[in-house]
Amino acid sequence: MAQILIDAERCKYPHSGVGFFASCLVAGLSASLRQAPSEHSYIYYTPRDYRPEGNRRRHYGWHRLLNPTSWDCRLVHLTHQLQTYFPQLCQSSRCLVTLHDLNFLYEALSPAQRERRLATVRHNLERADAIVCISHFVKQCLEEHRGLFELKSNVRIEVIHNGLLLEEGDEVQPALLCLPEGSEYLLTIGVLQDKKQQHRLVDMLAHLPEHIHLVLVYSDTSDYEATIRHSIAQHSLEGRVHFLRGVSSTEKRYLLRHCLAYAHPSLAEGFGIPPIEAMYMGRPVFLSSSTSLPEIGGEEAYYFRSAHPLVMAEDFRQGMAAFGADSDKPARLRAWAERYDYRRMGVDYRRLYEELLS
């Protein structure tokens, strides 16, 4: 019986995209194993407060220097390309790495920051026997920049789309969400980063009716917040833009179900989890046409033709008019989102584990 170690260390950050992915993967694998037990032993590498069903080995900060938790495992799955808690792997172990993106190649980083990020990604990808890209866009990006890495000659590269915990449950209105009576809100969820382009939504909001507000849900502050607040002040929109940090899963479900629409004008996405969550709720979704978003949103999403606020506002009005005139649209949005189910992802990864060990 072989032991498989699945890296769920990022579950200590449940509001981050990679943290949410890791928790969905664990849930998907657990569901698959309940349905059909494996001859192999599945072990989850987790933070102290995250206790999935099944075997687990605890993550510690000192594992950056020495991490023996994987040394008796035949297969180690590193669930993101920037993992630093596995400095050494046993030579007899097979390694699988999930590649979420190579966004650092395009972000406004200093040369030193970019080189440090590249070194980490290179360390993980170059020891991989298999690389899973979370979208065809990410796979294409890897192939375009393959010269940056000395990948194994027989490395296996394939695409497994993210699967999400798209489930019904309790909903709680966030206590800090205080909107005037009769108002509606656009919703966007994600870290505050220039690549996410949240300030573009503020600029667009200035050209929309006053009863429409903007709610920004985020997990951490950054210097980019100053850019967003500058746009708010420039358009005198202080009363129409609302920041909510670290909402719970029940609060997020409320926000997604009751929003007028979801907007995601990001310029760099390996996948894009929140748009799928909004589609599952039957809400109209407006995306940029950059990177992976057209692949993930498909024909059921609406797309901004440019980043100009007047064009974005017109695209939004046209999309909402089309949404209102199409009574079947919410059902089609939900059906599209159900393609990205966590149980399907668990089955796909489990198949790959078994093939790598065969």
Coordinates of C-alpha atoms in Angstrom, one line a residue:
M1 CA 0.0 0.0 0.0
A2 CA 1.5 3.3 -1.1
Q3 CA 1.1 6.5 0.9
I4 CA 0.0 9.7 -0.9
L5 CA 0.5 13.1 0.7
I6 CA -1.7 15.9 -0.4
D7 CA -0.5 19.4 0.5
A8 CA -3.4 21.3 2.2
E9 CA -1.2 23.8 4.0
R10 CA -2.9 26.8 2.3
C11 CA -6.1 25.9 4.1
K12 CA -4.9 28.1 6.9
Y13 CA -5.9 31.0 4.6
P14 CA -9.5 30.0 3.8
H15 CA -10.4 33.3 2.2
S16 CA -7.7 33.1 -0.4
G17 CA -8.2 31.5 -3.8
V18 CA -5.5 28.8 -3.3
G19 CA -6.8 28.1 0.3
F20 CA -10.3 27.6 -1.1
F21 CA -8.9 25.4 -3.8
A22 CA -7.1 23.2 -1.3
S23 CA -10.2 22.8 0.9
C24 CA -12.3 21.9 -2.2
L25 CA -9.7 19.3 -3.3
V26 CA -9.7 17.7 0.1
A27 CA -13.5 17.6 0.1
G28 CA -13.5 16.1 -3.4
L29 CA -11.0 13.4 -2.6
S30 CA -12.9 12.5 0.6
A31 CA -16.1 12.2 -1.4
S32 CA -14.5 10.0 -3.9
L33 CA -12.9 7.8 -1.3
R34 CA -16.2 7.3 0.6
Q35 CA -17.7 6.2 -2.7
A36 CA -14.9 3.8 -3.7
P37 CA -12.1 3.2 -1.1
S38 CA -8.5 3.1 -2.4
E39 CA -5.8 0.5 -1.9
H40 CA -3.5 3.5 -1.2
S41 CA -3.4 5.6 2.0
Y42 CA -4.3 9.2 1.6
I43 CA -2.7 11.6 4.0
Y44 CA -3.4 15.4 4.2
Y45 CA -0.7 17.9 5.2
T46 CA -2.7 20.5 7.1
P47 CA -2.4 23.5 9.5
R48 CA -3.2 23.0 13.1
D49 CA -6.9 24.0 13.0
Y50 CA -7.9 22.3 9.8
R51 CA -8.9 18.7 10.4
P52 CA -10.3 16.9 7.4
E53 CA -11.6 13.3 7.7
G54 CA -8.9 10.8 7.3
N55 CA -5.2 10.8 8.1
R56 CA -3.3 14.0 8.5
R57 CA 0.1 15.3 9.2
R58 CA 0.5 18.7 10.7
H59 CA 2.2 21.7 9.1
Y60 CA 4.8 23.7 11.1
G61 CA 6.7 26.8 10.1
W62 CA 10.1 25.2 10.6
H63 CA 9.2 22.9 7.7
R64 CA 10.7 25.6 5.4
L65 CA 14.1 24.3 6.5
L66 CA 13.4 20.6 6.9
N67 CA 10.2 18.7 6.3
P68 CA 10.3 15.0 6.9
T69 CA 6.5 14.5 6.6
S70 CA 6.7 13.3 3.0
W71 CA 9.7 11.1 3.2
D72 CA 7.8 7.8 3.5
C73 CA 5.3 8.7 0.8
R74 CA 5.3 7.3 -2.7
L75 CA 3.6 10.4 -4.1
V76 CA 3.5 14.0 -3.0
H77 CA 1.0 16.5 -4.4
L78 CA 2.1 20.1 -4.0
T79 CA -1.1 22.0 -4.5
H80 CA 0.4 25.3 -5.7
Q81 CA 3.6 26.3 -7.5
L82 CA 4.8 28.7 -4.7
Q83 CA 4.9 26.1 -2.0
T84 CA 8.1 26.5 0.2
Y85 CA 7.4 24.0 3.0
F86 CA 8.8 21.0 1.1
P87 CA 12.5 21.9 0.6
Q88 CA 13.4 18.2 0.1
L89 CA 11.5 15.2 -1.2
C90 CA 12.6 11.6 -1.0
Q91 CA 14.3 10.6 -4.3
S92 CA 12.0 7.6 -4.6
S93 CA 8.9 9.8 -4.3
R94 CA 6.9 10.9 -7.3
C95 CA 5.8 14.6 -7.3
L96 CA 2.7 16.3 -8.7
V97 CA 2.5 20.1 -8.8
T98 CA -0.7 22.1 -9.5
L99 CA 0.2 25.2 -11.5
H100 CA -2.3 28.0 -10.9
D101 CA -0.6 30.7 -12.9
L102 CA 2.6 32.4 -13.9
N103 CA 1.2 35.8 -13.2
F104 CA 4.5 37.0 -11.6
L105 CA 6.0 37.2 -15.1
Y106 CA 3.6 40.0 -15.9
E107 CA 3.0 41.7 -12.6
A108 CA 4.7 45.0 -11.6
L109 CA 7.4 43.4 -9.4
S110 CA 10.9 44.6 -8.9
P111 CA 13.6 42.4 -10.6
A112 CA 14.6 41.0 -7.2
Q113 CA 11.0 40.0 -6.4
R114 CA 10.4 38.5 -9.8
E115 CA 13.7 36.5 -9.5
R116 CA 12.7 35.1 -6.1
R117 CA 9.3 34.1 -7.3
L118 CA 10.8 32.4 -10.4
A119 CA 13.3 30.5 -8.2
T120 CA 10.5 29.1 -6.1
V121 CA 8.3 28.1 -9.1
R122 CA 11.4 26.6 -10.8
H123 CA 12.3 24.6 -7.7
N124 CA 8.8 23.0 -7.6
L125 CA 8.2 22.5 -11.3
E126 CA 11.6 21.0 -12.1
R127 CA 11.1 18.2 -9.6
A128 CA 7.6 17.4 -10.9
D129 CA 6.8 14.1 -12.6
A130 CA 3.4 15.6 -13.5
I131 CA 2.1 19.2 -13.7
V132 CA -1.6 20.0 -13.5
C133 CA -2.7 23.3 -15.0
I134 CA -6.0 24.7 -13.7
S135 CA -7.0 26.0 -17.2
H136 CA -5.9 25.6 -20.8
F137 CA -4.8 29.2 -20.6
V138 CA -2.3 28.3 -17.9
K139 CA -1.1 25.3 -19.9
Q140 CA -0.5 27.5 -22.9
C141 CA 1.3 30.0 -20.7
L142 CA 3.6 27.3 -19.4
E143 CA 4.4 26.0 -22.9
E144 CA 5.2 29.6 -24.0
H145 CA 7.7 30.0 -21.1
R146 CA 9.0 26.5 -20.9
G147 CA 12.5 27.8 -21.6
L148 CA 12.6 29.3 -18.1
F149 CA 12.4 25.8 -16.6
E150 CA 14.4 22.6 -17.0
L151 CA 11.4 20.2 -16.7
K152 CA 11.9 16.5 -16.6
S153 CA 12.0 15.1 -20.1
N154 CA 9.1 12.8 -19.5
V155 CA 7.0 15.2 -17.4
R156 CA 3.3 14.8 -17.8
I157 CA 1.3 18.1 -18.3
E158 CA -2.5 18.1 -18.3
V159 CA -5.4 20.3 -17.5
I160 CA -7.8 19.7 -14.6
H161 CA -10.2 22.6 -14.0
N162 CA -10.8 23.7 -10.5
G163 CA -13.9 22.1 -8.8
L164 CA -15.7 24.2 -6.2
L165 CA -17.9 23.5 -3.2
L166 CA -21.1 24.8 -4.9
E167 CA -23.6 23.9 -2.2
E168 CA -26.7 25.5 -0.8
G169 CA -26.6 26.5 2.9
D170 CA -27.3 29.2 5.4
E171 CA -27.0 32.8 4.4
V172 CA -26.3 35.7 6.7
Q173 CA -26.3 39.3 5.7
P174 CA -22.9 40.9 6.7
A175 CA -23.4 43.2 9.6
L176 CA -21.3 45.9 7.9
L177 CA -23.3 45.9 4.7
C178 CA -25.6 48.9 5.2
L179 CA -27.1 50.0 2.0
P180 CA -29.9 52.6 1.5
E181 CA -33.4 51.4 1.0
G182 CA -34.1 50.7 -2.7
S183 CA -30.4 50.4 -3.6
E184 CA -28.8 47.5 -5.5
Y185 CA -25.1 46.4 -5.6
L186 CA -22.5 45.1 -7.9
L187 CA -20.2 42.6 -6.2
T188 CA -16.6 41.8 -6.7
I189 CA -14.4 39.4 -4.7
G190 CA -10.7 39.1 -4.6
V191 CA -7.4 40.3 -3.2
L192 CA -6.8 44.0 -3.7
Q193 CA -4.2 44.0 -6.4
D194 CA -3.6 46.1 -9.5
K195 CA -4.0 43.0 -11.7
K196 CA -7.6 42.6 -10.4
Q197 CA -8.4 46.2 -11.6
Q198 CA -11.1 46.9 -8.9
H199 CA -10.5 50.6 -9.5
R200 CA -12.0 50.2 -13.0
L201 CA -15.3 49.2 -11.4
V202 CA -15.3 52.4 -9.3
D203 CA -14.7 54.5 -12.5
M204 CA -17.6 52.6 -14.2
L205 CA -19.8 53.1 -11.2
A206 CA -19.6 56.9 -11.7
H207 CA -21.6 56.4 -15.0
L208 CA -24.3 54.2 -13.5
P209 CA -27.5 55.2 -11.8
E210 CA -27.1 56.4 -8.2
H211 CA -29.1 53.5 -6.7
I212 CA -26.4 51.1 -7.8
H213 CA -23.6 50.5 -5.3
L214 CA -20.3 48.6 -5.4
V215 CA -19.3 46.0 -2.7
L216 CA -15.7 44.9 -2.7
V217 CA -14.9 41.7 -0.7
Y218 CA -11.3 41.1 0.0
S219 CA -9.0 39.0 2.3
D220 CA -6.0 41.3 2.8
T221 CA -5.0 44.9 2.5
S222 CA -2.4 46.1 0.1
D223 CA -0.9 49.3 -1.3
Y224 CA -3.4 49.1 -4.2
E225 CA -6.2 50.0 -1.8
A226 CA -5.0 53.6 -2.0
T227 CA -5.5 53.5 -5.8
I228 CA -9.1 52.4 -5.3
R229 CA -9.8 55.0 -2.7
H230 CA -8.3 57.7 -4.9
S231 CA -10.8 56.7 -7.6
I232 CA -13.6 56.8 -5.1
A233 CA -12.7 60.3 -3.9
Q234 CA -12.1 61.5 -7.5
H235 CA -15.7 60.6 -8.4
S236 CA -17.2 61.5 -5.0
L237 CA -18.5 58.0 -4.5
E238 CA -17.7 57.6 -0.8
G239 CA -21.3 56.6 0.0
R240 CA -21.6 54.1 -2.9
V241 CA -18.5 51.9 -2.5
H242 CA -18.3 49.5 0.5
F243 CA -15.3 47.4 1.6
L244 CA -15.9 44.1 3.4
R245 CA -12.9 42.2 4.6
G246 CA -12.8 38.4 5.3
V247 CA -16.5 37.6 5.1
S248 CA -17.6 34.1 6.2
S249 CA -18.9 31.5 3.9
T250 CA -22.5 32.2 5.0
E251 CA -22.0 35.9 4.4
K252 CA -20.5 35.3 1.0
R253 CA -23.5 33.1 -0.1
Y254 CA -25.8 36.0 0.9
L255 CA -23.7 38.5 -1.1
L256 CA -23.6 36.3 -4.2
R257 CA -27.3 35.5 -4.2
H258 CA -28.6 39.0 -3.6
C259 CA -26.2 41.0 -5.8
L260 CA -27.5 42.8 -8.9
A261 CA -24.5 41.3 -10.8
Y262 CA -21.0 40.1 -10.3
A263 CA -18.1 42.0 -11.9
H264 CA -14.5 40.7 -12.4
P265 CA -12.4 42.9 -14.7
S266 CA -9.1 41.2 -13.8
L267 CA -6.2 41.2 -16.2
A268 CA -4.5 38.1 -14.8
E269 CA -6.4 35.0 -13.8
G270 CA -5.3 31.3 -13.9
F271 CA -9.0 30.3 -13.3
G272 CA -11.3 32.7 -11.5
I273 CA -13.3 31.1 -8.7
P274 CA -15.8 33.9 -7.7
P275 CA -17.4 34.2 -11.1
I276 CA -18.3 30.5 -11.1
E277 CA -19.8 30.9 -7.6
A278 CA -21.9 33.8 -8.8
M279 CA -23.1 31.9 -11.9
Y280 CA -24.1 29.0 -9.6
M281 CA -26.4 31.5 -7.9
G282 CA -27.9 32.5 -11.2
R283 CA -26.5 36.0 -11.2
P284 CA -25.2 37.7 -14.3
V285 CA -21.4 37.9 -14.5
F286 CA -19.3 40.5 -16.2
L287 CA -15.7 39.6 -17.0
S288 CA -12.7 41.0 -18.7
S289 CA -11.7 39.2 -21.9
S290 CA -8.2 38.6 -20.6
T291 CA -6.2 35.4 -19.8
S292 CA -8.4 32.4 -18.6
L293 CA -11.7 34.2 -18.0
P294 CA -13.3 33.6 -21.5
E295 CA -12.4 29.9 -21.0
I296 CA -14.0 29.8 -17.6
G297 CA -17.0 32.0 -18.2
G298 CA -17.8 30.6 -21.6
E299 CA -20.7 31.9 -23.6
E300 CA -22.9 32.5 -20.5
A301 CA -20.8 35.4 -19.1
Y302 CA -20.9 38.9 -20.4
Y303 CA -17.5 40.6 -21.3
F304 CA -16.2 44.1 -21.0
R305 CA -15.0 45.2 -24.5
S306 CA -12.4 47.6 -23.0
A307 CA -11.3 49.2 -19.7
H308 CA -12.7 52.6 -20.6
P309 CA -15.4 53.4 -17.9
L310 CA -18.0 54.7 -20.4
V311 CA -17.6 51.5 -22.5
M312 CA -17.8 49.3 -19.4
A313 CA -20.9 51.1 -18.2
E314 CA -22.6 50.6 -21.6
D315 CA -21.5 46.9 -21.7
F316 CA -23.1 46.6 -18.2
R317 CA -26.3 48.2 -19.2
Q318 CA -26.6 46.0 -22.4
G319 CA -25.8 42.9 -20.4
M320 CA -28.4 43.6 -17.7
A321 CA -31.0 44.3 -20.4
A322 CA -30.2 41.0 -22.1
F323 CA -30.3 39.2 -18.7
G324 CA -33.7 40.7 -17.9
A325 CA -35.1 39.6 -21.2
D326 CA -33.9 36.0 -21.0
S327 CA -36.0 34.1 -18.4
D328 CA -33.9 30.9 -18.9
K329 CA -30.6 32.7 -18.3
P330 CA -30.3 31.9 -14.5
A331 CA -30.8 28.2 -15.1
R332 CA -28.2 28.2 -17.8
L333 CA -25.7 30.0 -15.6
R334 CA -26.2 27.5 -12.8
A335 CA -25.8 24.6 -15.3
W336 CA -22.6 26.1 -16.5
A337 CA -21.3 26.5 -13.0
E338 CA -22.1 22.9 -12.1
R339 CA -19.4 21.8 -14.6
Y340 CA -16.9 22.9 -12.0
D341 CA -17.9 20.6 -9.1
Y342 CA -15.5 19.6 -6.4
R343 CA -16.4 15.9 -6.6
R344 CA -15.5 15.9 -10.3
M345 CA -12.2 17.4 -9.5
G346 CA -11.6 14.9 -6.7
V347 CA -12.2 12.0 -9.2
D348 CA -9.9 13.6 -11.8
Y349 CA -7.0 14.1 -9.3
R350 CA -7.5 10.6 -7.9
R351 CA -7.3 9.1 -11.3
L352 CA -4.0 10.9 -11.9
Y353 CA -2.6 9.8 -8.6
E354 CA -3.4 6.2 -9.4
E355 CA -1.8 6.5 -12.9
L356 CA 1.4 8.0 -11.5
L357 CA 1.7 5.1 -9.0
S358 CA 0.9 2.4 -11.5

